[in-house]
Amino acid sequence: MSGACTTLVDDGVIRGVIATVDCQTRAYAQGGYIALTSGSPVFQALLTALLSIFVALIGYRMLFARGDTRLSDAPWIALRIGLILALVTSWSTFQTLVFDVADRAPVEIAAIASAPLQGSSGSSLAARPVDGLQAAYEELTQTAIAYGRVAGQDAKSYSSPQAAAAEAVGLATGVLFFSSAGVISASKLTIGVLTAVGPLFIVLALIEATRGLFVGWVRAMVAAALTTLVTWLLVVLMLTVLDPWLTTLADQRRGQALDPQTAISAAALIFVFGAGQMALTLGAIVMAMSFRLPTLGSSRDSDGRTAGATAARGDPTSALPQPSRAERLAYELQRDTAQSETRSRAAAMAAATSPGRQTSLVFEDRPRLGDTYRRPVVSARRVEAAR
């Protein structure tokens, strides 16, 4: 444990866990990033190799007109290379664009979204969520102990309402911890580990064959960030709902007038919010899986869209290889030549039927662009008749 994080020990269970995980995760993410990008010759060799392969592929596609890469895409290609180099060579840039967005932005967004609940609560538990969680955890723990003392030896046999209340409140204490501090800490740890190895996946975004790994990395980061966001939102709502119940439990405990129904109802509310937390976490994962990386040139390639739609419908002809840009250009030239000859033939036939002119039709053997054979083409030679 680093020296900056040792002061967080014995600061309460929930408060200490959240603060310690946050501190250690930030230190680990920064140290892992620097060690990978600056102290690893393997990573430097990988970066150089992938950049060389990427530039060679771009040059090959432009030189032989393969794929959809065009000269007009050069600014976007240069921008992409520059962005990747900036992210894998500067921790301050990576921290601002990646780590802070995934780690701090969800907390700030949750604070803004839950401001009406926090403002209307005054000095309630929701005004300061971390301290509120710690206070709720301590109150539930003391309440469970109090009901356990009252129940005496019947605490394990459920033979009295006090024993059932003690068991329910004790279980609710664990649910409260794992559905709040546990989920938040797990998402922070995920962000920290993915940040430490992030440069490796960012470099893999250069090559199309490995770009799927980069997309998966981004989805994992988004899922962790969304989980943090929805957890803090649910925590504020839960503290707002539980505040009067916990106040009643505290008054009953201090007045030695324990009501098992109040304790069981408060525990049931915590169980409901725990189930809601599970549903929101699954929802965050589903939302993160919808991330798609746009493909360069996909908006202008109508043939590619048509082929993709045909493949989605299960057409067996979709497995046929698609023509390259050079082949499509040759086909367009062949079609234009054929249309021009058709118009010339029609004009010649019209001139042959005009009065006062004599036209002889001659068959010529003229090659056509793209033809693998020769076929006779009718041409017209107009001879002015002597009058």
Coordinates of C-alpha atoms in Angstrom, one line a residue:
M1 CA 0.0 0.0 0.0
S2 CA 1.4 3.4 -1.0
G3 CA 2.0 6.0 1.7
A4 CA -0.7 8.3 0.4
C5 CA -3.3 5.6 0.9
T6 CA -2.3 4.4 4.3
T7 CA -4.1 7.2 6.0
L8 CA -7.4 5.8 4.8
V9 CA -7.2 2.7 7.1
D10 CA -9.8 2.4 9.9
D11 CA -11.9 5.2 8.4
G12 CA -15.1 3.0 8.4
V13 CA -15.8 0.0 6.3
I14 CA -17.6 1.5 3.3
R15 CA -15.7 4.8 3.4
G16 CA -12.4 3.1 3.8
V17 CA -13.0 0.6 1.0
I18 CA -14.1 3.1 -1.5
A19 CA -11.3 5.6 -0.7
T20 CA -8.6 2.9 -0.6
V21 CA -9.7 1.3 -3.9
D22 CA -9.9 4.7 -5.6
C23 CA -6.4 5.7 -4.4
Q24 CA -4.7 2.5 -5.2
T25 CA -6.4 2.1 -8.6
R26 CA -5.3 5.5 -9.7
A27 CA -1.7 4.8 -8.6
Y28 CA -1.7 1.3 -10.3
A29 CA -3.2 2.7 -13.6
Q30 CA -0.5 5.4 -13.9
G31 CA 2.3 3.1 -12.9
G32 CA 1.2 0.3 -15.3
Y33 CA 0.8 2.8 -18.2
I34 CA 4.2 4.3 -17.7
A35 CA 5.9 0.9 -17.3
L36 CA 4.2 -0.4 -20.5
T37 CA 4.9 2.6 -22.8
S38 CA 8.3 3.7 -21.5
G39 CA 10.0 0.7 -20.0
S40 CA 9.0 -2.1 -22.3
P41 CA 11.0 -2.7 -25.5
V42 CA 8.5 -5.3 -26.6
F43 CA 5.8 -2.7 -26.7
Q44 CA 8.0 -0.2 -28.7
A45 CA 8.8 -3.0 -31.2
L46 CA 5.1 -3.8 -31.5
L47 CA 4.2 -0.2 -32.1
T48 CA 6.8 0.2 -34.8
A49 CA 5.8 -3.0 -36.5
L50 CA 2.1 -2.2 -36.5
L51 CA 2.7 1.3 -37.8
S52 CA 4.9 0.0 -40.6
I53 CA 2.3 -2.6 -41.6
F54 CA -0.5 0.0 -41.5
V55 CA 1.4 2.4 -43.7
A56 CA 2.4 -0.4 -46.1
L57 CA -1.3 -1.5 -46.4
I58 CA -2.5 2.0 -47.0
G59 CA 0.2 2.5 -49.8
Y60 CA -0.7 -0.9 -51.4
R61 CA -4.4 -0.1 -51.5
M62 CA -3.9 3.3 -53.0
L63 CA -1.3 2.1 -55.5
F64 CA -3.3 -0.8 -56.8
A65 CA -6.8 0.6 -56.1
R66 CA -7.8 -2.1 -53.7
G67 CA -10.6 -1.6 -51.3
D68 CA -12.1 1.8 -50.6
T69 CA -9.0 3.8 -49.6
R70 CA -8.7 7.0 -51.5
L71 CA -6.3 9.9 -51.6
S72 CA -8.9 12.1 -50.0
D73 CA -8.7 9.8 -46.9
A74 CA -5.1 10.9 -46.2
P75 CA -6.1 13.6 -43.6
W76 CA -8.2 11.2 -41.6
I77 CA -5.5 8.5 -41.7
A78 CA -2.9 11.0 -40.5
L79 CA -5.3 12.2 -37.8
R80 CA -5.9 8.6 -36.6
I81 CA -2.1 7.9 -36.5
G82 CA -1.4 11.1 -34.6
L83 CA -4.2 10.4 -32.0
I84 CA -3.0 6.9 -31.4
L85 CA 0.6 8.1 -30.9
A86 CA -0.5 10.8 -28.6
L87 CA -2.5 8.3 -26.4
V88 CA 0.3 5.8 -26.2
T89 CA 3.2 8.2 -25.5
S90 CA 1.7 10.8 -23.0
W91 CA 0.1 9.8 -19.7
S92 CA -1.4 13.3 -19.3
T93 CA -3.2 13.0 -22.6
F94 CA -4.3 9.4 -21.9
Q95 CA -5.4 10.4 -18.3
T96 CA -7.5 13.3 -19.6
L97 CA -9.2 11.5 -22.6
V98 CA -9.5 8.0 -21.2
F99 CA -9.0 7.5 -17.5
D100 CA -10.7 10.6 -16.2
V101 CA -13.6 10.1 -18.6
A102 CA -14.2 6.6 -17.4
D103 CA -13.4 7.2 -13.7
R104 CA -14.5 10.7 -12.8
A105 CA -17.1 11.7 -15.4
P106 CA -19.7 9.1 -14.2
V107 CA -19.4 10.4 -10.6
E108 CA -19.8 14.0 -11.7
I109 CA -22.8 13.2 -14.0
A110 CA -24.4 11.3 -11.1
A111 CA -24.0 14.2 -8.8
I112 CA -25.6 16.6 -11.3
A113 CA -28.5 14.2 -12.0
S114 CA -29.2 13.5 -8.3
A115 CA -28.8 17.2 -7.2
P116 CA -32.6 17.6 -6.8
L117 CA -32.8 14.7 -4.3
Q118 CA -29.7 15.9 -2.5
G119 CA -30.9 19.5 -2.3
S120 CA -34.4 18.6 -1.0
S121 CA -33.0 16.3 1.6
G122 CA -31.1 18.9 3.5
S123 CA -28.9 17.2 6.1
S124 CA -30.1 13.7 5.2
L125 CA -28.0 10.7 4.2
A126 CA -28.2 11.5 0.5
A127 CA -26.5 14.9 0.9
R128 CA -23.1 13.2 1.2
P129 CA -23.5 9.7 -0.3
V130 CA -20.3 8.2 1.0
D131 CA -20.8 9.3 4.5
G132 CA -24.5 8.4 4.2
L133 CA -23.6 4.9 3.2
Q134 CA -21.2 4.6 6.1
A135 CA -23.9 5.9 8.5
A136 CA -26.5 3.5 7.1
Y137 CA -24.1 0.5 7.3
E138 CA -23.2 1.3 11.0
E139 CA -26.9 1.8 11.9
L140 CA -27.9 -1.5 10.4
T141 CA -25.0 -3.3 12.1
Q142 CA -26.0 -1.9 15.5
T143 CA -29.6 -2.7 14.9
A144 CA -28.9 -6.3 14.0
I145 CA -26.8 -6.6 17.2
A146 CA -29.6 -5.1 19.3
Y147 CA -32.2 -7.5 17.9
G148 CA -29.8 -10.4 18.3
R149 CA -29.3 -9.6 22.0
V150 CA -33.1 -9.4 22.5
A151 CA -33.7 -12.7 20.7
G152 CA -31.0 -14.4 22.8
Q153 CA -30.6 -18.1 22.1
D154 CA -33.4 -18.1 19.5
A155 CA -31.5 -16.1 17.0
K156 CA -30.7 -19.2 14.9
S157 CA -34.0 -21.0 15.1
Y158 CA -36.3 -18.1 13.9
S159 CA -38.6 -18.9 16.8
S160 CA -39.3 -15.3 17.5
P161 CA -39.9 -12.1 15.5
Q162 CA -36.8 -10.5 17.1
A163 CA -34.7 -13.4 15.7
A164 CA -36.2 -13.0 12.3
A165 CA -35.6 -9.3 12.4
A166 CA -32.0 -9.8 13.5
E167 CA -31.4 -12.2 10.6
A168 CA -33.0 -10.0 8.0
V169 CA -31.2 -6.8 9.1
G170 CA -27.9 -8.7 9.2
L171 CA -28.4 -10.0 5.6
A172 CA -29.5 -6.5 4.5
T173 CA -26.2 -5.1 5.9
G174 CA -24.3 -7.3 3.5
V175 CA -26.5 -6.5 0.6
L176 CA -26.1 -2.8 1.3
F177 CA -22.3 -3.1 1.2
F178 CA -22.0 -5.3 -1.9
S179 CA -24.7 -3.4 -3.9
S180 CA -23.0 0.0 -3.2
A181 CA -19.4 0.0 -2.2
G182 CA -18.8 -3.5 -3.7
V183 CA -20.1 -2.6 -7.1
I184 CA -18.4 0.8 -7.2
S185 CA -15.0 -0.7 -6.1
A186 CA -15.3 -3.5 -8.7
S187 CA -16.0 -1.0 -11.5
K188 CA -13.1 1.2 -10.4
L189 CA -10.7 -1.8 -10.3
T190 CA -11.9 -2.7 -13.8
I191 CA -11.2 0.8 -15.1
G192 CA -7.7 0.7 -13.4
V193 CA -6.6 -2.6 -14.9
L194 CA -8.0 -1.7 -18.4
T195 CA -6.2 1.6 -18.2
A196 CA -2.9 0.0 -17.3
V197 CA -3.0 -2.2 -20.4
G198 CA -4.9 0.4 -22.5
P199 CA -2.0 1.4 -24.8
L200 CA -1.7 -2.2 -26.1
F201 CA -5.3 -2.3 -27.3
I202 CA -5.1 1.2 -28.7
V203 CA -2.2 0.2 -30.9
L204 CA -4.1 -2.8 -32.1
A205 CA -6.8 -0.5 -33.5
L206 CA -4.4 0.3 -36.4
I207 CA -4.8 -3.1 -38.1
E208 CA -8.3 -4.3 -39.3
A209 CA -7.6 -7.9 -38.2
T210 CA -6.9 -6.8 -34.6
R211 CA -9.4 -3.9 -34.4
G212 CA -12.0 -6.2 -32.7
L213 CA -9.8 -6.4 -29.6
F214 CA -9.8 -2.6 -29.4
V215 CA -13.5 -2.5 -29.7
G216 CA -13.9 -5.1 -26.9
W217 CA -11.6 -3.0 -24.7
V218 CA -13.7 0.1 -25.3
R219 CA -16.9 -1.8 -24.5
A220 CA -15.4 -3.0 -21.2
M221 CA -14.4 0.5 -20.3
V222 CA -17.8 1.9 -21.2
A223 CA -19.5 -0.9 -19.2
A224 CA -17.4 -0.1 -16.1
A225 CA -18.1 3.6 -16.4
L226 CA -21.9 3.1 -16.9
T227 CA -21.9 0.7 -13.9
T228 CA -20.4 3.4 -11.8
L229 CA -22.9 6.0 -13.0
V230 CA -26.0 3.9 -12.4
T231 CA -24.7 2.7 -9.0
W232 CA -24.2 6.2 -7.6
L233 CA -27.6 7.2 -8.9
L234 CA -29.2 4.3 -7.2
V235 CA -27.3 4.9 -4.0
V236 CA -28.6 8.4 -3.7
L237 CA -32.1 7.2 -4.3
M238 CA -31.8 4.4 -1.8
L239 CA -30.4 6.7 0.9
T240 CA -33.3 9.1 0.3
V241 CA -35.8 6.3 0.7
L242 CA -34.0 4.7 3.7
D243 CA -33.4 7.9 5.7
P244 CA -36.7 7.9 7.7
W245 CA -36.5 4.1 8.2
L246 CA -33.0 4.3 9.6
T247 CA -34.0 7.2 11.8
T248 CA -36.9 5.2 13.3
L249 CA -34.6 2.2 13.9
A250 CA -32.1 4.4 15.7
D251 CA -34.8 5.9 17.9
Q252 CA -36.2 2.5 18.7
R253 CA -32.8 1.1 19.5
R254 CA -32.0 4.0 21.8
G255 CA -35.4 3.8 23.5
Q256 CA -35.2 0.0 23.9
A257 CA -38.5 -0.3 22.1
L258 CA -37.6 -2.5 19.2
D259 CA -40.3 -3.2 16.6
P260 CA -39.4 -6.3 14.4
Q261 CA -41.8 -5.1 11.7
T262 CA -39.9 -1.9 11.2
A263 CA -36.6 -3.7 10.9
I264 CA -37.9 -6.3 8.4
S265 CA -39.5 -3.6 6.3
A266 CA -36.2 -1.6 6.2
A267 CA -34.4 -4.8 5.2
A268 CA -36.9 -5.6 2.5
L269 CA -36.3 -2.1 1.0
I270 CA -32.6 -2.8 0.8
F271 CA -33.2 -6.2 -0.9
V272 CA -35.3 -4.4 -3.5
F273 CA -32.6 -1.9 -4.2
G274 CA -30.0 -4.7 -4.4
A275 CA -32.1 -6.4 -7.1
G276 CA -32.4 -3.1 -8.9
Q277 CA -28.6 -2.7 -8.8
M278 CA -28.2 -6.1 -10.4
A279 CA -30.7 -5.1 -13.2
L280 CA -28.9 -1.8 -13.8
T281 CA -25.5 -3.5 -14.0
L282 CA -26.8 -5.8 -16.6
G283 CA -28.4 -2.9 -18.4
A284 CA -25.0 -1.0 -18.4
I285 CA -23.3 -4.1 -20.0
V286 CA -26.0 -4.3 -22.7
M287 CA -25.7 -0.6 -23.5
A288 CA -21.9 -0.9 -23.7
M289 CA -22.2 -3.9 -26.1
S290 CA -24.0 -1.6 -28.6
F291 CA -20.7 0.3 -29.3
R292 CA -19.6 0.0 -32.9
L293 CA -16.5 1.4 -34.5
P294 CA -17.3 3.2 -37.8
T295 CA -15.6 1.9 -40.9
L296 CA -13.8 4.4 -43.2
G297 CA -15.6 4.7 -46.5
S298 CA -18.7 2.7 -45.5
S299 CA -21.0 5.7 -46.1
R300 CA -19.9 6.1 -49.7
D301 CA -19.6 2.5 -50.7
S302 CA -23.1 1.6 -51.9
D303 CA -21.9 -1.7 -53.3
G304 CA -20.5 -2.6 -49.8
R305 CA -23.8 -1.8 -48.2
T306 CA -25.7 -3.9 -50.8
A307 CA -23.4 -6.8 -50.3
G308 CA -23.7 -6.6 -46.5
A309 CA -27.5 -6.5 -46.7
T310 CA -27.5 -9.5 -49.1
A311 CA -25.2 -11.4 -46.7
A312 CA -27.5 -10.6 -43.8
R313 CA -30.4 -12.1 -45.7
G314 CA -28.5 -15.3 -46.1
D315 CA -28.1 -15.1 -50.0
P316 CA -25.6 -17.7 -51.1
T317 CA -24.2 -15.3 -53.8
S318 CA -23.0 -13.0 -51.0
A319 CA -20.0 -15.4 -50.7
L320 CA -18.7 -14.4 -54.1
P321 CA -15.7 -12.0 -54.2
Q322 CA -16.6 -8.4 -54.7
P323 CA -14.8 -6.6 -57.6
S324 CA -12.1 -4.1 -56.8
R325 CA -12.3 -0.4 -57.6
A326 CA -10.1 -0.9 -60.6
E327 CA -12.4 -3.6 -62.0
R328 CA -15.4 -1.4 -61.3
L329 CA -13.7 1.5 -63.2
A330 CA -13.0 -0.8 -66.2
Y331 CA -16.6 -1.9 -66.2
E332 CA -17.8 1.7 -66.2
L333 CA -15.5 2.6 -69.1
Q334 CA -16.7 -0.5 -71.0
R335 CA -20.4 0.5 -70.4
D336 CA -19.7 4.1 -71.5
T337 CA -18.0 2.9 -74.7
A338 CA -20.9 0.6 -75.5
Q339 CA -23.4 3.4 -75.0
S340 CA -21.3 5.8 -77.2
E341 CA -21.1 3.2 -80.0
T342 CA -24.9 2.6 -79.8
R343 CA -25.6 6.3 -80.2
S344 CA -23.1 6.5 -83.2
R345 CA -24.8 3.5 -84.8
A346 CA -28.2 5.0 -84.4
A347 CA -27.0 8.3 -86.0
A348 CA -25.4 6.4 -88.9
M349 CA -28.6 4.5 -89.6
A350 CA -30.6 7.7 -89.5
A351 CA -28.2 9.3 -91.9
A352 CA -28.4 6.3 -94.3
T353 CA -32.2 6.6 -94.6
S354 CA -32.1 10.3 -95.3
P355 CA -33.0 11.4 -99.0
G356 CA -30.3 12.5 -101.4
R357 CA -27.5 10.6 -99.5
Q358 CA -26.0 7.1 -100.2
T359 CA -24.6 5.2 -97.3
S360 CA -22.6 2.0 -97.4
L361 CA -22.5 -0.2 -94.3
V362 CA -19.2 -1.9 -93.6
F363 CA -18.5 -4.5 -91.0
E364 CA -15.4 -3.8 -89.0
D365 CA -13.6 -5.9 -86.5
R366 CA -13.1 -3.5 -83.6
P367 CA -11.9 -4.6 -80.2
R368 CA -13.9 -3.6 -77.1
L369 CA -12.4 -2.7 -73.7
G370 CA -12.7 -5.7 -71.4
D371 CA -13.8 -8.1 -74.1
T372 CA -12.1 -11.5 -74.3
Y373 CA -13.2 -12.0 -77.9
R374 CA -13.8 -9.9 -81.0
R375 CA -17.2 -9.4 -82.6
P376 CA -18.2 -7.5 -85.7
V377 CA -19.4 -4.0 -85.2
V378 CA -21.5 -2.2 -87.8
S379 CA -20.1 1.3 -88.7
A380 CA -21.4 3.7 -91.3
R381 CA -19.4 5.5 -94.0
R382 CA -21.4 8.2 -95.7
V383 CA -20.5 8.8 -99.3
E384 CA -21.9 12.0 -100.8
A385 CA -23.8 11.0 -104.0
A386 CA -23.0 12.9 -107.1
R387 CA -25.9 14.9 -108.3

